[in-house]
Tab-separated table of C-alpha atoms in Angstrom:
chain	number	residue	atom	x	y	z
I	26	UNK	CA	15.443	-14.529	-30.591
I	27	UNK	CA	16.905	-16.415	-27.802
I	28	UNK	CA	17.729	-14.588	-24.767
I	29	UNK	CA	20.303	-16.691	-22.793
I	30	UNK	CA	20.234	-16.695	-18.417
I	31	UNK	CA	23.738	-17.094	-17.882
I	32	UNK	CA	24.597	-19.871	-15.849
I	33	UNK	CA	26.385	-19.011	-12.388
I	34	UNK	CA	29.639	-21.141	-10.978
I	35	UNK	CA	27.703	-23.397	-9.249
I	36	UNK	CA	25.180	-23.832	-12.802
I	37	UNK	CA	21.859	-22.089	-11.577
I	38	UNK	CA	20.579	-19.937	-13.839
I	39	UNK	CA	18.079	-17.569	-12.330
I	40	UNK	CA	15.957	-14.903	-13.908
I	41	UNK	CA	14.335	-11.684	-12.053
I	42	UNK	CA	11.202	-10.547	-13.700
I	43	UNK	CA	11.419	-6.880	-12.738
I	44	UNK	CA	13.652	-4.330	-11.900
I	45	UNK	CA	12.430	-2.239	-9.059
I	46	UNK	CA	13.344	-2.292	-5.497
I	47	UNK	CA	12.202	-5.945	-5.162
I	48	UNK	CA	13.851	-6.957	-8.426
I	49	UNK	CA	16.986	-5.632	-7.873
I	50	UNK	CA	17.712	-6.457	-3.969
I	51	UNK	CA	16.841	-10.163	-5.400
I	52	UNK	CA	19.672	-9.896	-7.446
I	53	UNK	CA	22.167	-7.524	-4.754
I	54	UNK	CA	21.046	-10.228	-2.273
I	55	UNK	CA	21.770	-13.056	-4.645
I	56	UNK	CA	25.291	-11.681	-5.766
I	57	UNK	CA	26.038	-11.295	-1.729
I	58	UNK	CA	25.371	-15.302	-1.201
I	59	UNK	CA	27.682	-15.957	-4.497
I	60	UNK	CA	25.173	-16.719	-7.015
I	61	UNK	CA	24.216	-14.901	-10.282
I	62	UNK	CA	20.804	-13.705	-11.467
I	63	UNK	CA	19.558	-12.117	-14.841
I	64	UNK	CA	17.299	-9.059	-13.973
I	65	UNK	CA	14.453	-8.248	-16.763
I	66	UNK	CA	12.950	-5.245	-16.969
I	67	UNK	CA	10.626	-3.968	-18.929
I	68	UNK	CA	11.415	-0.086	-19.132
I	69	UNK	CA	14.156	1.435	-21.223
I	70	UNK	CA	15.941	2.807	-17.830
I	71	UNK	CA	16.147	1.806	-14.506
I	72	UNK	CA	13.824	4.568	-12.087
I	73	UNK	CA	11.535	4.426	-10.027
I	74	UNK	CA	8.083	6.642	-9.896
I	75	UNK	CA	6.504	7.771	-6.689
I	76	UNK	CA	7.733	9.454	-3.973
I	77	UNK	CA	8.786	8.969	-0.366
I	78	UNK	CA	8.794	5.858	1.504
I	79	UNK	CA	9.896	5.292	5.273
I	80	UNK	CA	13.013	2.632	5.699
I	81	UNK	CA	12.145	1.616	8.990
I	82	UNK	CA	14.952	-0.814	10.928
I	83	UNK	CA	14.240	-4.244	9.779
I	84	UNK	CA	15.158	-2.868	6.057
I	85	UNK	CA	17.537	-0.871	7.372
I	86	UNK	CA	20.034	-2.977	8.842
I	87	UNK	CA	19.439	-5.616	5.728
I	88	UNK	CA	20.587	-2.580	3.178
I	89	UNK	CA	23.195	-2.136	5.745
I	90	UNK	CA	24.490	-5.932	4.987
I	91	UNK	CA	24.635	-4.685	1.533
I	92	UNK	CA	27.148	-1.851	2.430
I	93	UNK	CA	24.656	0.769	1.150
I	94	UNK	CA	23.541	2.475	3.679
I	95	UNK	CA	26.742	5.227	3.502
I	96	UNK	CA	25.565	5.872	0.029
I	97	UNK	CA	21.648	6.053	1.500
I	98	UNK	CA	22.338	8.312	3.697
I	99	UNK	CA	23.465	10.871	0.832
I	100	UNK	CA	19.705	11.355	-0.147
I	101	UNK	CA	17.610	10.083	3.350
I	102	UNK	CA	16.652	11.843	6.644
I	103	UNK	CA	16.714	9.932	9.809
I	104	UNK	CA	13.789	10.811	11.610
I	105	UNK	CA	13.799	12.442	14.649
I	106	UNK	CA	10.380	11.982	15.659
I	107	UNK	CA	7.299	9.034	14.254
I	108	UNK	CA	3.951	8.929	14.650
I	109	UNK	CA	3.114	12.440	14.978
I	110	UNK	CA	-0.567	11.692	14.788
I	111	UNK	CA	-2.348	15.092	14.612
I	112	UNK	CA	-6.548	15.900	14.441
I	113	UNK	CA	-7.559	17.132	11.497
I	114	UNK	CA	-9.525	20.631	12.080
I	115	UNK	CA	-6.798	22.448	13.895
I	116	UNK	CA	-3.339	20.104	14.036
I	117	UNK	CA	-3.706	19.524	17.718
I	118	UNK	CA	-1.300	16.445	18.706
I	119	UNK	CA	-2.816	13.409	19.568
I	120	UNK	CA	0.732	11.725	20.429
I	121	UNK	CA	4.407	11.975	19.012
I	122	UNK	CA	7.210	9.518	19.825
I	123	UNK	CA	11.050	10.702	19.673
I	124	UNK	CA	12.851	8.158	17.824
I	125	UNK	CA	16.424	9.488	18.326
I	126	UNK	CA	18.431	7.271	20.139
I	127	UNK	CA	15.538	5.429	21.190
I	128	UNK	CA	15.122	3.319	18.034
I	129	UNK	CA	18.793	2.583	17.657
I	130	UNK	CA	18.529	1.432	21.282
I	131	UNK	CA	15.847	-0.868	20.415
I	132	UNK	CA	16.742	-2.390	17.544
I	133	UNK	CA	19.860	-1.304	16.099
I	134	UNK	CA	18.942	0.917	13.357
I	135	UNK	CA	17.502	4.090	13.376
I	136	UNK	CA	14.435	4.817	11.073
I	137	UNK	CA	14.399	6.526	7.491
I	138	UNK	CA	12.469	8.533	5.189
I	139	UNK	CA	14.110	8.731	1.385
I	140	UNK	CA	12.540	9.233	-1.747
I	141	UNK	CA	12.001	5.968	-3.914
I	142	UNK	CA	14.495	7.230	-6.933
I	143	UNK	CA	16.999	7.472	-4.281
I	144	UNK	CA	16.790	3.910	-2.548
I	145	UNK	CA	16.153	2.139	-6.279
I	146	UNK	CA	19.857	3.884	-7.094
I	147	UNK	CA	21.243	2.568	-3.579
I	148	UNK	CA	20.277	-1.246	-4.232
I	149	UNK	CA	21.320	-0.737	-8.163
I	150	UNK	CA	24.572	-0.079	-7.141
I	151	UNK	CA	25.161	-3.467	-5.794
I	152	UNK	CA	23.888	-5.251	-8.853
I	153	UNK	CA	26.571	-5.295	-12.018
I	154	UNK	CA	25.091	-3.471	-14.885
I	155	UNK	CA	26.105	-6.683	-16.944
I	156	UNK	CA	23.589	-8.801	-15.071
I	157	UNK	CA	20.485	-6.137	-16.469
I	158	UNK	CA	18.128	-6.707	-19.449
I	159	UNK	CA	16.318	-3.524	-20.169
I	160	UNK	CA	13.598	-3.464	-22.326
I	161	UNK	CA	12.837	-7.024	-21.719
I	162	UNK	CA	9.474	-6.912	-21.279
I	163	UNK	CA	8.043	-10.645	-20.087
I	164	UNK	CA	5.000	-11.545	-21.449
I	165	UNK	CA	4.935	-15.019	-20.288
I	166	UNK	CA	6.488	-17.729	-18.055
I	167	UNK	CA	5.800	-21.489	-18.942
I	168	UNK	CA	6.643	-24.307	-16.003
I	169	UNK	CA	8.579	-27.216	-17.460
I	170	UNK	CA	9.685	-29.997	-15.046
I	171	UNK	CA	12.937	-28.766	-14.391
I	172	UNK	CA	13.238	-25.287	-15.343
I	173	UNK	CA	10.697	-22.596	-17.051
I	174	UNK	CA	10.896	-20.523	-20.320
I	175	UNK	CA	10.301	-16.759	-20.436
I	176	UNK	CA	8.874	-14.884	-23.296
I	177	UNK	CA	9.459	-11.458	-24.080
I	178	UNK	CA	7.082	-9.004	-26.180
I	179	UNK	CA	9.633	-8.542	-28.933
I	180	UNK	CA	9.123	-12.413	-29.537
I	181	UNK	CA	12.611	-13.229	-27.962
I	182	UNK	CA	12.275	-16.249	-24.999
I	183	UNK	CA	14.789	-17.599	-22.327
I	184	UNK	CA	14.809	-20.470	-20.018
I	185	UNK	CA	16.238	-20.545	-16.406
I	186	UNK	CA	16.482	-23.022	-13.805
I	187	UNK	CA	14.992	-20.484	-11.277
I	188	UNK	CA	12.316	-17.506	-11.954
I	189	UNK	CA	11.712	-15.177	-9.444
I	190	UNK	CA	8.678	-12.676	-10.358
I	191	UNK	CA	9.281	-9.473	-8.802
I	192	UNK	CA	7.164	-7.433	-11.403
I	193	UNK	CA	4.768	-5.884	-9.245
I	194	UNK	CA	1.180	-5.467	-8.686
I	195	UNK	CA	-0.232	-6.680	-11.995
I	196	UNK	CA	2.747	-9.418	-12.168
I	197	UNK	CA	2.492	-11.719	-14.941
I	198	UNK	CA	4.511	-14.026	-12.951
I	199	UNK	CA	1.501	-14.363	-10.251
I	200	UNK	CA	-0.464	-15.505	-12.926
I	201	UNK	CA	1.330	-18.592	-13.292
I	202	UNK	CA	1.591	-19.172	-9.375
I	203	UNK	CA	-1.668	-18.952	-8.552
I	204	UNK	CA	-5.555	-18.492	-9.803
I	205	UNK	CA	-6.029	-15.262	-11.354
I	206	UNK	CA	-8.134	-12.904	-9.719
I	207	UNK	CA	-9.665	-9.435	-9.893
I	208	UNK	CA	-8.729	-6.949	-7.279
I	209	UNK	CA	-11.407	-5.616	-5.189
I	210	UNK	CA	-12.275	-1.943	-4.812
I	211	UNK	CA	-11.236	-0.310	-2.071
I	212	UNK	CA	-13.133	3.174	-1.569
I	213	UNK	CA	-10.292	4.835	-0.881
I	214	UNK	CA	-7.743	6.716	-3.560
I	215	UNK	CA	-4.256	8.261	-2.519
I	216	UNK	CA	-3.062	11.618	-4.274
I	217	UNK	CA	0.765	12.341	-4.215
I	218	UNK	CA	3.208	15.542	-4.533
I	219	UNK	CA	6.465	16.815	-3.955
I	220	UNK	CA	7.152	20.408	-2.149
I	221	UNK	CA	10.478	21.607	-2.750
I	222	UNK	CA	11.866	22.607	0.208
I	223	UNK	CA	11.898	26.614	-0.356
I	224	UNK	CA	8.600	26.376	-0.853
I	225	UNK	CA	7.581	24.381	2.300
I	226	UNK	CA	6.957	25.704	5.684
I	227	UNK	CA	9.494	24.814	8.213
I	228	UNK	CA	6.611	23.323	10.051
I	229	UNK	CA	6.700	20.452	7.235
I	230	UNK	CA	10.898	20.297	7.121
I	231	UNK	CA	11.108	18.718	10.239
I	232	UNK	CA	12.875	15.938	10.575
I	233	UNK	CA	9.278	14.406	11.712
I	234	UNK	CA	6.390	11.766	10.188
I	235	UNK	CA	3.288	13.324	10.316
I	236	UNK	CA	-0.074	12.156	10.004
I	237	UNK	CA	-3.305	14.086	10.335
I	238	UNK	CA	-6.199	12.258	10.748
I	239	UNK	CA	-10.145	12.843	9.764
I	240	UNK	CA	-13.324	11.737	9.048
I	241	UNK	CA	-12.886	9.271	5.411
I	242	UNK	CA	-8.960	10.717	5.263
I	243	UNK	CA	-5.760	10.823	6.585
I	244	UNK	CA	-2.955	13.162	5.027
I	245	UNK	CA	1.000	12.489	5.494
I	246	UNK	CA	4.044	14.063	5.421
I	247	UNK	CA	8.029	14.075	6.031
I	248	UNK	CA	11.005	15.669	4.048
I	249	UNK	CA	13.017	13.636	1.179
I	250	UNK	CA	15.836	13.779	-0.893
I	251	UNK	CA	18.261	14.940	2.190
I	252	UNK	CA	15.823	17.083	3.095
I	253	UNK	CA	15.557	19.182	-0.228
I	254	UNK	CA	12.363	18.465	-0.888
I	255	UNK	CA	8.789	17.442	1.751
I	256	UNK	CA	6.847	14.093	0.808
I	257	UNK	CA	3.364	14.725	0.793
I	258	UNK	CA	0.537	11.353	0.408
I	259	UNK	CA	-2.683	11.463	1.464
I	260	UNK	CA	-5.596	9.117	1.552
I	261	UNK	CA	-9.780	10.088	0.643
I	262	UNK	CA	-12.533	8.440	-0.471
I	263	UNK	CA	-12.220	7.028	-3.916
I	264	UNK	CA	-15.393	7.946	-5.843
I	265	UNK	CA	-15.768	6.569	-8.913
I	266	UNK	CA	-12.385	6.815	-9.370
I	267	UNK	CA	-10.478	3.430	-9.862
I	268	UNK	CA	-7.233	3.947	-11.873
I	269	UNK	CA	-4.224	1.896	-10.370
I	270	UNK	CA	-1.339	3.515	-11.864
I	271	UNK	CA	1.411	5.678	-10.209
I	272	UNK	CA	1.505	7.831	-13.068
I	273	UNK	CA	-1.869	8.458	-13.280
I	274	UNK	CA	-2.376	12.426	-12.368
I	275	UNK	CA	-4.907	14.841	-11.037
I	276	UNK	CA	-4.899	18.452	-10.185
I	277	UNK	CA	-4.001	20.865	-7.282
I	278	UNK	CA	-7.462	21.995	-7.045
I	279	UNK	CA	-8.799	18.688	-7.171
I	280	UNK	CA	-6.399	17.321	-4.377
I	281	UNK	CA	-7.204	20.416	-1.975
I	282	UNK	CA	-10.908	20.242	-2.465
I	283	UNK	CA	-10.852	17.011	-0.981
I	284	UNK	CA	-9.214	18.920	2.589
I	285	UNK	CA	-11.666	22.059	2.501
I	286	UNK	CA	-11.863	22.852	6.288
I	287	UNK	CA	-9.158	21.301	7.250
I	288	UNK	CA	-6.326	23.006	9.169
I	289	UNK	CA	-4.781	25.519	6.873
I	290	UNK	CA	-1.272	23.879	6.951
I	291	UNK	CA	-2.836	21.173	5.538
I	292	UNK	CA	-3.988	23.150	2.379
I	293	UNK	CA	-1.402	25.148	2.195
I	294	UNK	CA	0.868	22.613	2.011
I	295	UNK	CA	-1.420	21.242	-1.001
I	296	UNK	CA	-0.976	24.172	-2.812
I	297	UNK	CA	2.543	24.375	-2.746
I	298	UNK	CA	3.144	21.450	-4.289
I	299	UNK	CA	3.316	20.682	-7.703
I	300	UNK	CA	0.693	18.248	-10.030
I	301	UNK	CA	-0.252	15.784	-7.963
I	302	UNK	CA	-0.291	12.085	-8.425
I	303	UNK	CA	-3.753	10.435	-8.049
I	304	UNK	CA	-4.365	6.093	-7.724
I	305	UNK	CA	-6.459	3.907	-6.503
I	306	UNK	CA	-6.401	1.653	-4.082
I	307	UNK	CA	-7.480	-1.455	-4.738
I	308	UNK	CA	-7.352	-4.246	-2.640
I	309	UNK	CA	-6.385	-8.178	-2.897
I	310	UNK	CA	-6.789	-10.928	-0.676
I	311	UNK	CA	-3.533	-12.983	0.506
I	312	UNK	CA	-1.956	-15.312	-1.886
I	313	UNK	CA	-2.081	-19.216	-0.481
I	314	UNK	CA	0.760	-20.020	-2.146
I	315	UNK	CA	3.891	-17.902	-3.585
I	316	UNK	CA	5.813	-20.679	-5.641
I	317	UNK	CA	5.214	-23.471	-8.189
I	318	UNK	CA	7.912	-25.767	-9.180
I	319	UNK	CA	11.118	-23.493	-10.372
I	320	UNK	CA	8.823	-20.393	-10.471
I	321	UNK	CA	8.341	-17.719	-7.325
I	322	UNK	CA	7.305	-14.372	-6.025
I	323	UNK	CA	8.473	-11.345	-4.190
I	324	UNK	CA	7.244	-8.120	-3.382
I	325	UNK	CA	3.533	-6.576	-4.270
I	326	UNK	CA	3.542	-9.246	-6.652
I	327	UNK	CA	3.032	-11.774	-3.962
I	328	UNK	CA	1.592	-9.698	-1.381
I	329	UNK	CA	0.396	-6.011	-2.661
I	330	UNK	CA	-0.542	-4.349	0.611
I	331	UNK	CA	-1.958	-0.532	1.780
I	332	UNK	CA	0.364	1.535	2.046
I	333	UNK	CA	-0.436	2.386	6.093
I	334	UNK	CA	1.922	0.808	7.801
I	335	UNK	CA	4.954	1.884	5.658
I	336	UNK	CA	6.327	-1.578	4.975
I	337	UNK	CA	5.638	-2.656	1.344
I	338	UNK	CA	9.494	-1.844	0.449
I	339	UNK	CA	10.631	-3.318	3.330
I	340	UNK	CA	8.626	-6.772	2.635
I	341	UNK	CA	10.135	-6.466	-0.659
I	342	UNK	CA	13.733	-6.322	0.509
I	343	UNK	CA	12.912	-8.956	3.679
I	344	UNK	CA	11.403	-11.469	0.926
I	345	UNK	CA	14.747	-10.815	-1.430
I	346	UNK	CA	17.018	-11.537	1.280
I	347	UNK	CA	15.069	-14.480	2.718
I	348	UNK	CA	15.028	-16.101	-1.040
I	349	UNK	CA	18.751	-15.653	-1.186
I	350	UNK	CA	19.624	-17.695	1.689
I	351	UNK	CA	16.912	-20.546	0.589
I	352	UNK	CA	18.304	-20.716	-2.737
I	353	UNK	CA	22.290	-20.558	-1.478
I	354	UNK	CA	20.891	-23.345	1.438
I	355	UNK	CA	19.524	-25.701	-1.464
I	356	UNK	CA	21.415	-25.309	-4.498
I	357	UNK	CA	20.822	-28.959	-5.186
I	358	UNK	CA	16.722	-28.751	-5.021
I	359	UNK	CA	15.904	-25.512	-6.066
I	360	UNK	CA	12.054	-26.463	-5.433
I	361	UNK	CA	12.942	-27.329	-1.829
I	362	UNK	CA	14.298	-24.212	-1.835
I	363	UNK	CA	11.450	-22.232	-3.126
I	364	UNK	CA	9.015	-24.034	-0.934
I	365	UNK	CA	11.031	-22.778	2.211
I	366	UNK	CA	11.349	-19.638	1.174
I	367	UNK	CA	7.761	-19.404	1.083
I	368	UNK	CA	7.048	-20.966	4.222
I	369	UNK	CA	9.365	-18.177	6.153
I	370	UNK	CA	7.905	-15.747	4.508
I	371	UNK	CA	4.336	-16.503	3.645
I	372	UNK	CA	2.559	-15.637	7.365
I	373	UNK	CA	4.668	-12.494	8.256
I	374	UNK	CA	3.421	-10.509	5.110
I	375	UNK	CA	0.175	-11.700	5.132
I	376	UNK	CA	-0.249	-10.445	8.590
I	377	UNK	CA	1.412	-7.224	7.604
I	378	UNK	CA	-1.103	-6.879	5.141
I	379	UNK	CA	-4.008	-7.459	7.258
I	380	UNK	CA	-3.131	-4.328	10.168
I	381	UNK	CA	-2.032	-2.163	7.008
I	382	UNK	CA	-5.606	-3.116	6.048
I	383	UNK	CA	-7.115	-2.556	9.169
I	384	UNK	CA	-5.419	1.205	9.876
I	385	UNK	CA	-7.553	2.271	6.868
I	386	UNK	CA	-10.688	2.669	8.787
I	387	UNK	CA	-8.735	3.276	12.004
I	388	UNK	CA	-7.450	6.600	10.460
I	389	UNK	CA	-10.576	7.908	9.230
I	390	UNK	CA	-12.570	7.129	11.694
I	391	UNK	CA	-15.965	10.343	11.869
I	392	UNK	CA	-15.499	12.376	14.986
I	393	UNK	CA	-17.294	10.961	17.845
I	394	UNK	CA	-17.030	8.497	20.605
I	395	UNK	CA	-15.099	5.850	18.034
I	396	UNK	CA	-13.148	8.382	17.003
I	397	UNK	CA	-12.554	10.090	20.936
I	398	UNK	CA	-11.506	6.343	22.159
I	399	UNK	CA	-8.925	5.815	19.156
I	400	UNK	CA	-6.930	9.345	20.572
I	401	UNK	CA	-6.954	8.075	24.285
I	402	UNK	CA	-5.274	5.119	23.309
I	403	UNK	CA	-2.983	6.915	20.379
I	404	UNK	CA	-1.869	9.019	23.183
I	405	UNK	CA	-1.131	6.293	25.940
I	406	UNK	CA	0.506	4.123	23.311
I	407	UNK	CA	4.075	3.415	22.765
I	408	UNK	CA	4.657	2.009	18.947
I	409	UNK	CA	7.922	1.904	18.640
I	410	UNK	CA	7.654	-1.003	21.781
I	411	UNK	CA	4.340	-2.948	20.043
I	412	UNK	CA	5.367	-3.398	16.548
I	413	UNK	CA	8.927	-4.750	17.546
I	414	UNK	CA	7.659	-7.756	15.836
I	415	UNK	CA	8.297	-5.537	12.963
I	416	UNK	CA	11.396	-3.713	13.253
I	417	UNK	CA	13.084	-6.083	15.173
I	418	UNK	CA	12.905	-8.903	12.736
I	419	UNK	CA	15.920	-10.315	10.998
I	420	UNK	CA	14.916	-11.845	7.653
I	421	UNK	CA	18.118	-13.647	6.756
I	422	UNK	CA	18.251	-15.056	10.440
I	423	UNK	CA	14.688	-16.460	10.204
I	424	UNK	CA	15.085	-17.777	6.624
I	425	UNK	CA	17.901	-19.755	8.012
I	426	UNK	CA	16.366	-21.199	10.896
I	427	UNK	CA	13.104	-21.940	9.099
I	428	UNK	CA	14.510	-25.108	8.075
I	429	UNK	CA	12.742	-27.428	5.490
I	430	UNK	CA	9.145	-26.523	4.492
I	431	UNK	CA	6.543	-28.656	6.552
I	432	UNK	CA	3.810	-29.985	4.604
I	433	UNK	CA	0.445	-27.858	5.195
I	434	UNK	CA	-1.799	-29.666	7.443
I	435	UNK	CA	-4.956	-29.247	4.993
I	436	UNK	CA	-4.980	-28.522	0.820
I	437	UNK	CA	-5.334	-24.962	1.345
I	438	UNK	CA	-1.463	-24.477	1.159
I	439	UNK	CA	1.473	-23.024	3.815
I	440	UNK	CA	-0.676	-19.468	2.983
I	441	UNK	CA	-3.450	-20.919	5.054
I	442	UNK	CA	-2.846	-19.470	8.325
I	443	UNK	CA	-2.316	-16.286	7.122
I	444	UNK	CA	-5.248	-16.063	5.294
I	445	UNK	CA	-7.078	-16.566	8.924
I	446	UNK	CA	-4.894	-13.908	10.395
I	447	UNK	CA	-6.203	-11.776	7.528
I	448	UNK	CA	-9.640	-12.582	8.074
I	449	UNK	CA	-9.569	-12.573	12.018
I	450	UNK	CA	-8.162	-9.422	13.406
I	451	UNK	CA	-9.360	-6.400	12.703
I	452	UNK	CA	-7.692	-4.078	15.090
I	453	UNK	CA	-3.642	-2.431	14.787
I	454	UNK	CA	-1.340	-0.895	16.261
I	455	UNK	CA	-0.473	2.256	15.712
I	456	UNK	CA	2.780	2.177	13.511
I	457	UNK	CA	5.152	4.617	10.740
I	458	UNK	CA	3.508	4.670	7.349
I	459	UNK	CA	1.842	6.480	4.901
């Protein structure tokens, strides 16, 4: 069965493998610069597992470009106060940081916490329902010389001038793009619940990020859904344990075992919940390339990152709105285009990976002098001011002036540098994230 990409009013006809956050702000993004795009996904609805994530400004003001960010702020909860960094044993603060006024001063925007349901429905509702394939799942994507076929598990195929793989962390698109490889295991698993908010302490309604940190684990929490309901993520040693799916569960007793002796608001906050989520997290080295001929990714599946810094939506929607102005820049050489798009984007995610990496052991550091010397500086430190390479980045406004792609100074690819960055530092600021 042949499943046709329409073509748009300019004659590109571009796919999106996936329809999550990425997926979808491909397409809103797309539709904003005048083009069209056919999003594929695989499930039966469009939704979104999981739970909270922060919308920090540099996706903020982009959803903002959408004209979504009236209907965001149905379901989010701008945060008053960030980096709430608290010790483990007995909650005492290490350092807080209003960000009330302060981070609209800075950089426009003020800072968000929303559940991921809520933010997928936001984005959907700048894509038309016409331009969504559900049940499409995409086994395959051949590279021709001008354009690429997609095949579909219920033996149906397509071909589009443009594919953009935005299916995640075990993309089939990637596969195509670049050498398959086997994640590496982390160590480290996260477990996941929702309190509803009558069953939360006001402590944990706050409009505030918190993050207790302890030796091998650091736990999280902020409220959601308009404040009806607390996020609650937290990070421990893995075990044996090495399943990599959201839906993957464990128990209550299992998740508070993990935080015996820690401060009782930690536990009871635990309890409260309902089942928890359990995954692990497993960890992949920095793509060298994103993009072969008509084909391309965005999101985890080109650069899957820990969750620590808060960011991997916000790549997701900086990478969609980057692509869009590439492709509307280059209609004519949709390869050129591509390549670009990767070359504005390529070193900026791969260094957000490598500090997202590096606040793992940074959070869980054992008490003692390593531990003593990370609170002196969390407490003379001013985040919001050292990651304004982060929040104050404009994705649309660098795509444009990245100009043409150069050509990479060795055969290693435009990923090179980034791969050093990833390799080199090993220290990071302190920043909002899970």
């Amino acid at each position: 069965m042949r499943m046709n990409v329409p073509r748009d009013s300019r004659g590109l006809r571009i796919a999106v493998i996936g329809g999550g956050i990425g997926g979808l702000s491909a397409a809103a993004f797309l539709r904003r610069a005048g083009l069209t795009a056919t999003v594929y996904e695989q499930a039966s609805a469009l939704k979104e597992v999981g739970a909270g994530l922060v919308v920090a400004p540099n996706a903020a003001r982009l959803l903002r470009r959408l004209g979504l960010t009236d209907r965001l702020l149905h379901h989010a909860v701008a945060l008053e106060w960030g980096w709430e960094f608290r010790r483990w044993e007995d909650g005492g603060v290490l350092s807080v940081e209003q960000l009330t006024g302060v981070c609209e001063r800075l950089y426009g925007e003020r800072t968000y916490v929303v559940h991921r349901a809520d933010l997928l429905d936001a984005v959907k509702s700048a894509v038309p329902g016409a331009w969504v394939r559900l049940g499409a799942r995409c086994t395959a994507v051949e590279a021709l010389p001008d354009s690429a076929v997609l095949r579909f598990a219920d033996g149906g195929r397509a071909e589009a001038d443009v594919v953009i793989g935005a299916d995640g962390v075990h993309s089939v698109v990637r596969g195509v793009v670049a050498e398959p490889a086997p994640p590496e295991y982390s160590g480290l698993c996260a477990f996941r619940t929702v309190v509803p908010a009558g069953r939360a302490p006001a402590f944990a309604r706050r409009h505030a990020q918190t993050l207790w940190l302890g030796p091998g684990r650091h736990f999280v929490h902020y409220p959601i859904s308009g404040g009806r309901a607390v996020n609650v993520v937290a990070f421990a040693p893995a075990g044996d344990y090495t399943e990599e799916s959201w839906s993957a569960m464990s128990t209550v007793e299992e998740f508070s075992a993990e935080f015996t002796g820690w401060d009782t608001r930690v536990t009871d906050l635990i309890k409260a919940g309902g089942t928890p989520g359990r995954w692990a997290l497993l960890d992949r080295t920095p793509l060298d390339r994103w993009s072969r001929g008509r084909i391309t990714l965005l999101g985890d599946a080109a650069h899957p990152m820990f969750p620590f810094f808060g960011q991997g939506a916000a790549q997701a929607i900086e990478d969609a709105a980057a692509l869009a102005v590439c492709l509307a820049e280059n209609l004519d050489d949709p390869e050129r285009a591509l390549k670009r798009y990767e070359s504005a984007r390529i070193e900026r995610t791969t260094r957000l990976q490598q500090v997202s990496h590096a606040r793992g052991h940074v959070n869980h550091l054992p008490d003692g002098p390593e531990q003593q010397a990370r609170d002196v500086a969390l407490a003379g430190s001013d985040p919001l001011v050292s990651n304004g390479w982060i929040y104050g980045y404009d994705a649309e406004s660098a795509a444009s002036a990245a100009g043409p792609p150069v050509p990479a100074a060795d055969s290693r690819g435009p990923g090179a540098r980034g791969r050093e960055l990833f390799t080199e530092e090993r220290s990071a600021d302190p920043a909002p994230g899970s």
